[in-house]
Amino acid sequence: MSGSKPDILWSPHHPDRYVICDSELGLYRIGPVGSSETKAGTLPLSEETAATLLAINSDTPYMKCVAWYPKHEPECLLAVGQANGRVVLTSLGQSHNSTCKELVGKEFVPKHARQCNTLAWNPVDSNLLAAGLDKHRADFSVLIWDISSKFSPEASVASEKIRLSSVDLDSSTVVTKPLYELGQNDACLSLCWLLRDPKLLLAGMHRNLAIFDLRNTSQKTFVNTKAIQGVTVDPHSHDRVASFFEGQVAIWDLRKFEKPVLTLTEQPKPLTKVAWCPTRNGLLATLTRDSNIIRLYDMQHTPTPIGDETEPTIIERSVQPCESQIGSFAWHPSSQNRMVVVSAANRVMTDFTVFERISLAWSSTSSLMWACGRHLYDCVEDGAEGVESVIEKDIATKMRQRAQSRYGHDTIQVWRNHLLAGGNDPQLKSLWCDLFYMKQCAEDIDLKLQGNKHSVVYSGIKNIVKTSSGTTESRRCWSGSDRQTDVPRYQSEERCLSLRLCGWISRGPDIDVEIFLRSLEQEREWERAAAVALFNLDIRRAIQILNKGATAEKGDLNLNVVAMALSGYTDEKSSLWREMCSSLRLQLKNPYLCVMFAFLTSEPGAYDGVLFESSVAVRDRVAFACMFLSDAQLPRYIDKLTNEMKEAGNLEGILLTGLTKDGVDLMESFVDRTGDVQTASFCMLKGSPGEVLKDPRVQCWIENYRNLLDAWRYWHKRAEFDIHRGKLDPSSKPLAQVFVSCNFCGKSISYSCSAMPHQGRGFSQYGVSGSPTKSKVTSCPGCRKPLPRCALCLMNMGTPVSNCPGKSDEKVDLTRENKLAQFNNWFTWCHNCRHGGHAGHMLSWFRDHTDCPVSACTCKCMQLDTTGNLVPSDSS
């Protein structure tokens, strides 16, 4: 290797020793910095490691290649290939083994002198050493030497004596007769023994890759290619081989040796070395000339090619171990992803570890795991309150908990769904109350509306007030007083419907809020109840509510002060009471108390202090607007408020938008802000199937929620959701995709039976419903051939399961769950062996067995299904 770049060889048996091969051989030991093994004259390799020079060997000049003996003894035995073709055995160790003394200094001389390009020890039969030489027209280029053979002077010819006499060597240490001679009239540039068979040798010849079999040296398997340099076998996949030519690397599969299975990206400069990582499956490192980076190709996840033109994908990355140009590198044989590189100029060595890219996996149940190299790390919570609170606030955790409580499935008392969600989210409470009031109005047979009542009610107050007509204006006295107010109130059928949707009044033409006030008192919302009473011009009722709130348990005594201030109301414009209330109302903390005084001190038609108080519920502000704003003012205010709700994604705005396109826009903002596809899906299913549910955004939310339930293994919940969806949106019901067909005529059994008189649909004709009065069909309705028999009870399919194992003494349960489907009686069979029977019998059998119940059948039916052993997380 004189005049060339240095190379590195790791010891096969000592993980802390390696050899640098240049004009001489240098043996180094690597160890941690500051340890007893490292001395003062050590060479630093990294911040943690340093190398100590143990020995130098300068006895083998003109080195071209070096190979380390693969066995533990003799220690540090090296084969050196020289420029004249000779192979010399040398050692860097201090072994006193007699075998080592016999081998050290031994030479293997070819017939004709030419350069030795490569050496390779047989990993199994370590006496065999393969050498690859340059071309000679009268000689072989691949010579396999037996290092245990001895030179026999009696058998040597005169020409060999003349050839050896020019060298002053002991003839007993020279071997001239190789064990095998291969590759005549050709050149060998690289060699490697195949790990799958120690008798096979892969050689990179002049224009082809050839596989030689030592059991039949007259034949060889070869493929023409230019990629003949640096052949190396993947230690983790013995059929995968890499070779290169100039700047291109070819990956070969020995089982399909016609052409490379993969050609890596060509580099601008010629390659000098390629090497598979011994500790990492499918990781190939390449080095180009005059470069300071090493390029890595990860083929760990490479799929097997399906067609001739299919190329697998790889992950490519580059690492820079040092700043200077790299002369060579070598993977550590046991430390994961570790290598030592040596610079091309001055033998500066660097200990470098290629760090794996960390891949994170976040499960659907908020568990975090990441992989780095061979290690898997699971993130375990330390029980800190901060961590737990963050997880509890996560929307995925909330949706999972709500799904367990059947959130969204209450279609009768719709408002109760907010309690199933925990009852602590005011926006959800507002949403489900809105949907409840919409459902009530849509079902009210006394409500007369123009057009489709369902569509009008679910179109939202924004669209309802636009169609308002016949509005009447009235002026009423304060309730309990003869004094008339100067506040005009407006009334129409559309405004009354809006008040009903706001929850202020119940059915009927009269505006009676007493029922609503009592419900607010029960919920201890004293301030809100007082404000509603005041907006209905009942100041005496408002004072009564405030006094009741002050005297209630844990009540606010300050409400008495507010009631006292309210009792002094006067409509005189310049009164001291009005002046003080206008200036001091903003200091009140409760927004409803604030808007009460804003209403009393406002001019007629100018109620901005009430309408734009964001802390007041939207439904109360809208109800107030429907009572006190004119036909010109009301649509403008509703439009402005609707746009604010849509931009903020506030669910209280569903009252205004309804389940229309505007409602979808609002819900989109809500989902973008919170990620709550669960609420979005259930909410939009309440709308008109022909309009809202066809929107691709709605379909996306529904499918994402279904996928979430599947990911959580809430398969029962997902099935319930699909049933719930099918009731509200009949178009979502999938068509029948699986039929039980007759094995003789091929007709669908269930389809044929469904057309028969006095028979049920689907599987009910087989006694699935559990009713003993149903006629049992045990033959095909088309051809009358008998149906298959159950492998366990030997009864024809269609016969009901009367005595399921473990349930013989139990009374037939016809609860709602069992009426849905008597699954025990269903047809079931293995798609592999085609044996089967009643589903109940099959499940009972496979609880205790793994083999098919049919005699002499060895099929592992239940284990063929990857989900066969999974247990639903929502199973009770």
mmCIF file of N, CA, C and O in Angstrom, residues 400-477:
data_model
loop_
_atom_site.group_PDB
_atom_site.id
_atom_site.type_symbol
_atom_site.label_atom_id
_atom_site.label_comp_id
_atom_site.label_asym_id
_atom_site.label_seq_id
_atom_site.Cartn_x
_atom_site.Cartn_y
_atom_site.Cartn_z
ATOM 1 N N ARG A 400 -62.366 10.127 23.813
ATOM 2 C CA ARG A 400 -62.393 8.719 24.193
ATOM 3 C C ARG A 400 -63.279 8.505 25.422
ATOM 4 O O ARG A 400 -64.046 7.535 25.492
ATOM 5 N N GLN A 401 -63.187 9.410 26.392
ATOM 6 C CA GLN A 401 -64.023 9.301 27.584
ATOM 7 C C GLN A 401 -65.495 9.524 27.238
ATOM 8 O O GLN A 401 -66.373 8.836 27.767
ATOM 9 N N ARG A 402 -65.755 10.461 26.336
ATOM 10 C CA ARG A 402 -67.146 10.713 25.940
ATOM 11 C C ARG A 402 -67.725 9.523 25.176
ATOM 12 O O ARG A 402 -68.906 9.204 25.324
ATOM 13 N N ALA A 403 -66.896 8.890 24.353
ATOM 14 C CA ALA A 403 -67.378 7.726 23.607
ATOM 15 C C ALA A 403 -67.784 6.602 24.560
ATOM 16 O O ALA A 403 -68.758 5.887 24.313
ATOM 17 N N GLN A 404 -67.048 6.448 25.646
ATOM 18 C CA GLN A 404 -67.393 5.418 26.620
ATOM 19 C C GLN A 404 -68.739 5.693 27.287
ATOM 20 O O GLN A 404 -69.436 4.758 27.681
ATOM 21 N N SER A 405 -69.106 6.956 27.428
ATOM 22 C CA SER A 405 -70.372 7.316 28.064
ATOM 23 C C SER A 405 -71.505 7.445 27.052
ATOM 24 O O SER A 405 -72.567 7.952 27.408
ATOM 25 N N ARG A 406 -71.263 7.012 25.779
ATOM 26 C CA ARG A 406 -72.265 7.052 24.702
ATOM 27 C C ARG A 406 -72.698 8.490 24.418
ATOM 28 O O ARG A 406 -73.867 8.779 24.117
ATOM 29 N N TYR A 407 -71.757 9.375 24.449
ATOM 30 C CA TYR A 407 -72.011 10.782 24.128
ATOM 31 C C TYR A 407 -72.540 10.900 22.695
ATOM 32 O O TYR A 407 -72.024 10.287 21.764
ATOM 33 N N GLY A 408 -73.619 11.702 22.544
ATOM 34 C CA GLY A 408 -74.201 11.950 21.227
ATOM 35 C C GLY A 408 -75.287 10.989 20.823
ATOM 36 O O GLY A 408 -75.976 11.225 19.824
ATOM 37 N N HIS A 409 -75.456 9.882 21.584
ATOM 38 C CA HIS A 409 -76.421 8.859 21.167
ATOM 39 C C HIS A 409 -77.817 9.082 21.739
ATOM 40 O O HIS A 409 -78.739 8.363 21.356
ATOM 41 N N ASP A 410 -77.978 10.029 22.671
ATOM 42 C CA ASP A 410 -79.302 10.293 23.230
ATOM 43 C C ASP A 410 -80.088 11.136 22.233
ATOM 44 O O ASP A 410 -79.872 12.345 22.097
ATOM 45 N N THR A 411 -80.996 10.492 21.526
ATOM 46 C CA THR A 411 -81.767 11.190 20.485
ATOM 47 C C THR A 411 -83.129 11.641 20.984
ATOM 48 O O THR A 411 -83.853 12.303 20.238
ATOM 49 N N ILE A 412 -83.509 11.299 22.220
ATOM 50 C CA ILE A 412 -84.809 11.723 22.767
ATOM 51 C C ILE A 412 -84.616 13.016 23.554
ATOM 52 O O ILE A 412 -85.079 14.089 23.145
ATOM 53 N N GLN A 413 -83.931 12.912 24.673
ATOM 54 C CA GLN A 413 -83.580 14.103 25.443
ATOM 55 C C GLN A 413 -82.208 14.586 24.960
ATOM 56 O O GLN A 413 -81.180 14.359 25.601
ATOM 57 N N VAL A 414 -82.213 15.269 23.845
ATOM 58 C CA VAL A 414 -80.959 15.634 23.177
ATOM 59 C C VAL A 414 -80.075 16.488 24.076
ATOM 60 O O VAL A 414 -78.842 16.372 24.054
ATOM 61 N N TRP A 415 -80.690 17.322 24.899
ATOM 62 C CA TRP A 415 -79.904 18.220 25.749
ATOM 63 C C TRP A 415 -79.025 17.463 26.743
ATOM 64 O O TRP A 415 -78.016 17.984 27.215
ATOM 65 N N ARG A 416 -79.371 16.178 27.046
ATOM 66 C CA ARG A 416 -78.597 15.410 28.020
ATOM 67 C C ARG A 416 -77.211 15.037 27.497
ATOM 68 O O ARG A 416 -76.359 14.592 28.280
ATOM 69 N N ASN A 417 -76.976 15.171 26.217
ATOM 70 C CA ASN A 417 -75.666 14.804 25.674
ATOM 71 C C ASN A 417 -74.546 15.659 26.260
ATOM 72 O O ASN A 417 -73.405 15.191 26.359
ATOM 73 N N HIS A 418 -74.877 16.872 26.643
ATOM 74 C CA HIS A 418 -73.819 17.707 27.247
ATOM 75 C C HIS A 418 -73.451 17.179 28.630
ATOM 76 O O HIS A 418 -72.309 17.332 29.083
ATOM 77 N N LEU A 419 -74.398 16.528 29.321
ATOM 78 C CA LEU A 419 -74.070 15.895 30.599
ATOM 79 C C LEU A 419 -73.204 14.668 30.385
ATOM 80 O O LEU A 419 -72.302 14.367 31.185
ATOM 81 N N LEU A 420 -73.443 13.924 29.293
ATOM 82 C CA LEU A 420 -72.608 12.770 28.968
ATOM 83 C C LEU A 420 -71.188 13.188 28.628
ATOM 84 O O LEU A 420 -70.256 12.389 28.744
ATOM 85 N N ALA A 421 -71.016 14.452 28.202
ATOM 86 C CA ALA A 421 -69.687 14.970 27.903
ATOM 87 C C ALA A 421 -68.994 15.528 29.130
ATOM 88 O O ALA A 421 -67.872 16.029 29.032
ATOM 89 N N GLY A 422 -69.638 15.456 30.275
ATOM 90 C CA GLY A 422 -69.032 15.960 31.507
ATOM 91 C C GLY A 422 -69.790 17.116 32.108
ATOM 92 O O GLY A 422 -69.682 17.391 33.302
ATOM 93 N N GLY A 423 -70.553 17.841 31.280
ATOM 94 C CA GLY A 423 -71.388 18.927 31.768
ATOM 95 C C GLY A 423 -70.658 20.175 32.183
ATOM 96 O O GLY A 423 -71.256 21.064 32.796
ATOM 97 N N ASN A 424 -69.356 20.271 31.851
ATOM 98 C CA ASN A 424 -68.593 21.449 32.283
ATOM 99 C C ASN A 424 -68.157 22.329 31.125
ATOM 100 O O ASN A 424 -67.331 23.216 31.305
ATOM 101 N N ASP A 425 -68.683 22.094 29.933
ATOM 102 C CA ASP A 425 -68.323 22.908 28.774
ATOM 103 C C ASP A 425 -69.551 23.721 28.368
ATOM 104 O O ASP A 425 -70.536 23.170 27.858
ATOM 105 N N PRO A 426 -69.534 25.051 28.590
ATOM 106 C CA PRO A 426 -70.729 25.858 28.279
ATOM 107 C C PRO A 426 -71.077 25.859 26.792
ATOM 108 O O PRO A 426 -72.256 25.950 26.439
ATOM 109 N N GLN A 427 -70.080 25.737 25.931
ATOM 110 C CA GLN A 427 -70.388 25.724 24.496
ATOM 111 C C GLN A 427 -71.123 24.446 24.094
ATOM 112 O O GLN A 427 -72.056 24.479 23.302
ATOM 113 N N LEU A 428 -70.691 23.312 24.644
ATOM 114 C CA LEU A 428 -71.394 22.067 24.356
ATOM 115 C C LEU A 428 -72.811 22.096 24.918
ATOM 116 O O LEU A 428 -73.754 21.587 24.296
ATOM 117 N N LYS A 429 -72.963 22.681 26.116
ATOM 118 C CA LYS A 429 -74.295 22.808 26.696
ATOM 119 C C LYS A 429 -75.196 23.637 25.801
ATOM 120 O O LYS A 429 -76.361 23.264 25.534
ATOM 121 N N SER A 430 -74.678 24.737 25.304
ATOM 122 C CA SER A 430 -75.456 25.585 24.406
ATOM 123 C C SER A 430 -75.811 24.856 23.120
ATOM 124 O O SER A 430 -76.944 24.933 22.634
ATOM 125 N N LEU A 431 -74.847 24.116 22.555
ATOM 126 C CA LEU A 431 -75.084 23.402 21.296
ATOM 127 C C LEU A 431 -76.206 22.385 21.439
ATOM 128 O O LEU A 431 -77.152 22.358 20.637
ATOM 129 N N TRP A 432 -76.122 21.526 22.470
ATOM 130 C CA TRP A 432 -77.123 20.464 22.596
ATOM 131 C C TRP A 432 -78.476 21.005 23.034
ATOM 132 O O TRP A 432 -79.510 20.417 22.680
ATOM 133 N N CYS A 433 -78.495 22.105 23.751
ATOM 134 C CA CYS A 433 -79.777 22.755 24.052
ATOM 135 C C CYS A 433 -80.392 23.316 22.773
ATOM 136 O O CYS A 433 -81.611 23.204 22.551
ATOM 137 N N ASP A 434 -79.567 23.917 21.918
ATOM 138 C CA ASP A 434 -80.068 24.423 20.630
ATOM 139 C C ASP A 434 -80.670 23.296 19.806
ATOM 140 O O ASP A 434 -81.769 23.425 19.241
ATOM 141 N N LEU A 435 -79.955 22.180 19.717
ATOM 142 C CA LEU A 435 -80.463 21.048 18.937
ATOM 143 C C LEU A 435 -81.725 20.472 19.561
ATOM 144 O O LEU A 435 -82.624 20.000 18.840
ATOM 145 N N PHE A 436 -81.814 20.500 20.888
ATOM 146 C CA PHE A 436 -83.015 20.001 21.563
ATOM 147 C C PHE A 436 -84.217 20.879 21.228
ATOM 148 O O PHE A 436 -85.317 20.367 20.917
ATOM 149 N N TYR A 437 -84.030 22.198 21.280
ATOM 150 C CA TYR A 437 -85.146 23.105 20.965
ATOM 151 C C TYR A 437 -85.529 22.996 19.488
ATOM 152 O O TYR A 437 -86.712 23.081 19.137
ATOM 153 N N MET A 438 -84.534 22.820 18.613
ATOM 154 C CA MET A 438 -84.856 22.636 17.195
ATOM 155 C C MET A 438 -85.680 21.376 16.984
ATOM 156 O O MET A 438 -86.641 21.364 16.211
ATOM 157 N N LYS A 439 -85.303 20.304 17.684
ATOM 158 C CA LYS A 439 -86.046 19.044 17.560
ATOM 159 C C LYS A 439 -87.466 19.216 18.075
ATOM 160 O O LYS A 439 -88.433 18.713 17.471
ATOM 161 N N GLN A 440 -87.645 19.940 19.192
ATOM 162 C CA GLN A 440 -88.977 20.168 19.733
ATOM 163 C C GLN A 440 -89.859 20.921 18.744
ATOM 164 O O GLN A 440 -91.011 20.552 18.503
ATOM 165 N N CYS A 441 -89.306 21.969 18.141
ATOM 166 C CA CYS A 441 -90.089 22.773 17.204
ATOM 167 C C CYS A 441 -90.413 21.971 15.948
ATOM 168 O O CYS A 441 -91.504 22.102 15.380
ATOM 169 N N ALA A 442 -89.467 21.148 15.487
ATOM 170 C CA ALA A 442 -89.714 20.366 14.273
ATOM 171 C C ALA A 442 -90.789 19.321 14.503
ATOM 172 O O ALA A 442 -91.500 18.940 13.557
ATOM 173 N N GLU A 443 -90.945 18.853 15.757
ATOM 174 C CA GLU A 443 -91.943 17.827 16.059
ATOM 175 C C GLU A 443 -93.276 18.426 16.506
ATOM 176 O O GLU A 443 -94.240 17.672 16.738
ATOM 177 N N ASP A 444 -93.352 19.747 16.635
ATOM 178 C CA ASP A 444 -94.578 20.403 17.099
ATOM 179 C C ASP A 444 -95.589 20.439 15.960
ATOM 180 O O ASP A 444 -95.415 21.165 14.967
ATOM 181 N N ILE A 445 -96.647 19.643 16.102
ATOM 182 C CA ILE A 445 -97.632 19.563 15.011
ATOM 183 C C ILE A 445 -98.483 20.832 14.934
ATOM 184 O O ILE A 445 -99.112 21.118 13.910
ATOM 185 N N ASP A 446 -98.545 21.610 16.033
ATOM 186 C CA ASP A 446 -99.341 22.843 16.029
ATOM 187 C C ASP A 446 -98.605 24.009 15.377
ATOM 188 O O ASP A 446 -99.208 25.052 15.125
ATOM 189 N N LEU A 447 -97.305 23.850 15.135
ATOM 190 C CA LEU A 447 -96.508 24.942 14.566
ATOM 191 C C LEU A 447 -96.736 24.999 13.060
ATOM 192 O O LEU A 447 -96.487 24.031 12.330
ATOM 193 N N LYS A 448 -97.254 26.124 12.608
ATOM 194 C CA LYS A 448 -97.548 26.304 11.180
ATOM 195 C C LYS A 448 -96.490 27.202 10.564
ATOM 196 O O LYS A 448 -96.341 28.361 10.959
ATOM 197 N N LEU A 449 -95.749 26.646 9.610
ATOM 198 C CA LEU A 449 -94.706 27.412 8.926
ATOM 199 C C LEU A 449 -94.834 27.207 7.435
ATOM 200 O O LEU A 449 -95.313 26.169 6.966
ATOM 201 N N GLN A 450 -94.392 28.189 6.686
ATOM 202 C CA GLN A 450 -94.382 28.073 5.236
ATOM 203 C C GLN A 450 -93.212 27.188 4.807
ATOM 204 O O GLN A 450 -92.094 27.385 5.260
ATOM 205 N N GLY A 451 -93.488 26.221 3.932
ATOM 206 C CA GLY A 451 -92.436 25.331 3.451
ATOM 207 C C GLY A 451 -92.239 24.151 4.385
ATOM 208 O O GLY A 451 -93.060 23.877 5.273
ATOM 209 N N ASN A 452 -91.127 23.437 4.187
ATOM 210 C CA ASN A 452 -90.806 22.263 4.984
ATOM 211 C C ASN A 452 -90.445 22.700 6.399
ATOM 212 O O ASN A 452 -89.472 23.428 6.618
ATOM 213 N N LYS A 453 -91.257 22.263 7.363
ATOM 214 C CA LYS A 453 -91.056 22.710 8.740
ATOM 215 C C LYS A 453 -89.678 22.293 9.258
ATOM 216 O O LYS A 453 -89.003 23.073 9.928
ATOM 217 N N HIS A 454 -89.275 21.056 8.953
ATOM 218 C CA HIS A 454 -87.977 20.568 9.426
ATOM 219 C C HIS A 454 -86.853 21.426 8.878
ATOM 220 O O HIS A 454 -85.923 21.804 9.602
ATOM 221 N N SER A 455 -86.931 21.760 7.590
ATOM 222 C CA SER A 455 -85.875 22.566 6.968
ATOM 223 C C SER A 455 -85.839 23.967 7.538
ATOM 224 O O SER A 455 -84.765 24.542 7.755
ATOM 225 N N VAL A 456 -87.028 24.541 7.808
ATOM 226 C CA VAL A 456 -87.074 25.911 8.329
ATOM 227 C C VAL A 456 -86.478 25.960 9.740
ATOM 228 O O VAL A 456 -85.667 26.832 10.058
ATOM 229 N N VAL A 457 -86.863 25.021 10.581
ATOM 230 C CA VAL A 457 -86.399 25.033 11.972
ATOM 231 C C VAL A 457 -84.889 24.859 12.039
ATOM 232 O O VAL A 457 -84.208 25.544 12.810
ATOM 233 N N TYR A 458 -84.353 23.949 11.219
ATOM 234 C CA TYR A 458 -82.914 23.677 11.258
ATOM 235 C C TYR A 458 -82.097 24.641 10.388
ATOM 236 O O TYR A 458 -80.901 24.460 10.250
ATOM 237 N N SER A 459 -82.750 25.640 9.802
ATOM 238 C CA SER A 459 -82.016 26.606 8.969
ATOM 239 C C SER A 459 -81.388 27.717 9.779
ATOM 240 O O SER A 459 -80.597 28.509 9.244
ATOM 241 N N GLY A 460 -81.764 27.839 11.076
ATOM 242 C CA GLY A 460 -81.137 28.839 11.929
ATOM 243 C C GLY A 460 -81.906 30.137 11.977
ATOM 244 O O GLY A 460 -82.667 30.482 11.058
ATOM 245 N N ILE A 461 -81.714 30.874 13.075
ATOM 246 C CA ILE A 461 -82.451 32.131 13.265
ATOM 247 C C ILE A 461 -82.066 33.152 12.201
ATOM 248 O O ILE A 461 -82.882 33.999 11.809
ATOM 249 N N LYS A 462 -80.842 33.079 11.688
ATOM 250 C CA LYS A 462 -80.424 34.029 10.648
ATOM 251 C C LYS A 462 -81.357 33.967 9.446
ATOM 252 O O LYS A 462 -81.752 35.016 8.897
ATOM 253 N N ASN A 463 -81.722 32.766 9.024
ATOM 254 C CA ASN A 463 -82.611 32.626 7.872
ATOM 255 C C ASN A 463 -84.076 32.823 8.260
ATOM 256 O O ASN A 463 -84.883 33.241 7.428
ATOM 257 N N ILE A 464 -84.412 32.519 9.515
ATOM 258 C CA ILE A 464 -85.806 32.676 9.938
ATOM 259 C C ILE A 464 -86.211 34.139 9.977
ATOM 260 O O ILE A 464 -87.283 34.516 9.492
ATOM 261 N N VAL A 465 -85.336 34.994 10.556
ATOM 262 C CA VAL A 465 -85.714 36.411 10.708
ATOM 263 C C VAL A 465 -85.726 37.129 9.365
ATOM 264 O O VAL A 465 -86.376 38.162 9.216
ATOM 265 N N LYS A 466 -84.996 36.591 8.359
ATOM 266 C CA LYS A 466 -85.020 37.242 7.042
ATOM 267 C C LYS A 466 -86.383 37.125 6.387
ATOM 268 O O LYS A 466 -86.740 37.944 5.545
ATOM 269 N N THR A 467 -87.118 36.072 6.748
ATOM 270 C CA THR A 467 -88.446 35.879 6.161
ATOM 271 C C THR A 467 -89.540 36.474 7.035
ATOM 272 O O THR A 467 -90.728 36.215 6.793
ATOM 273 N N SER A 468 -89.148 37.221 8.067
ATOM 274 C CA SER A 468 -90.129 37.773 8.994
ATOM 275 C C SER A 468 -91.057 38.751 8.280
ATOM 276 O O SER A 468 -90.614 39.624 7.514
ATOM 277 N N SER A 469 -92.343 38.589 8.525
ATOM 278 C CA SER A 469 -93.347 39.485 7.934
ATOM 279 C C SER A 469 -94.482 39.649 8.923
ATOM 280 O O SER A 469 -94.700 38.801 9.800
ATOM 281 N N GLY A 470 -95.222 40.710 8.770
ATOM 282 C CA GLY A 470 -96.352 40.949 9.666
ATOM 283 C C GLY A 470 -95.935 41.304 11.064
ATOM 284 O O GLY A 470 -96.637 40.957 12.033
ATOM 285 N N THR A 471 -94.804 41.987 11.207
ATOM 286 C CA THR A 471 -94.329 42.364 12.531
ATOM 287 C C THR A 471 -95.194 43.467 13.104
ATOM 288 O O THR A 471 -95.500 44.456 12.420
ATOM 289 N N THR A 472 -95.602 43.282 14.348
ATOM 290 C CA THR A 472 -96.417 44.303 15.031
ATOM 291 C C THR A 472 -95.598 44.922 16.143
ATOM 292 O O THR A 472 -94.790 44.254 16.800
ATOM 293 N N GLU A 473 -95.842 46.234 16.353
ATOM 294 C CA GLU A 473 -95.135 46.966 17.409
ATOM 295 C C GLU A 473 -96.113 47.278 18.531
ATOM 296 O O GLU A 473 -97.261 47.669 18.281
ATOM 297 N N SER A 474 -95.662 47.098 19.750
ATOM 298 C CA SER A 474 -96.545 47.361 20.885
ATOM 299 C C SER A 474 -95.743 48.006 22.010
ATOM 300 O O SER A 474 -94.524 47.868 22.077
ATOM 301 N N ARG A 475 -96.461 48.693 22.873
ATOM 302 C CA ARG A 475 -95.843 49.298 24.049
ATOM 303 C C ARG A 475 -96.617 48.817 25.274
ATOM 304 O O ARG A 475 -97.823 48.972 25.349
ATOM 305 N N ARG A 476 -95.922 48.244 26.187
ATOM 306 C CA ARG A 476 -96.559 47.662 27.371
ATOM 307 C C ARG A 476 -96.198 48.427 28.624
ATOM 308 O O ARG A 476 -95.205 49.132 28.687
ATOM 309 N N CYS A 477 -97.042 48.274 29.634
ATOM 310 C CA CYS A 477 -96.738 48.846 30.954
ATOM 311 C C CYS A 477 -95.795 47.913 31.695
ATOM 312 O O CYS A 477 -95.742 46.710 31.429
#
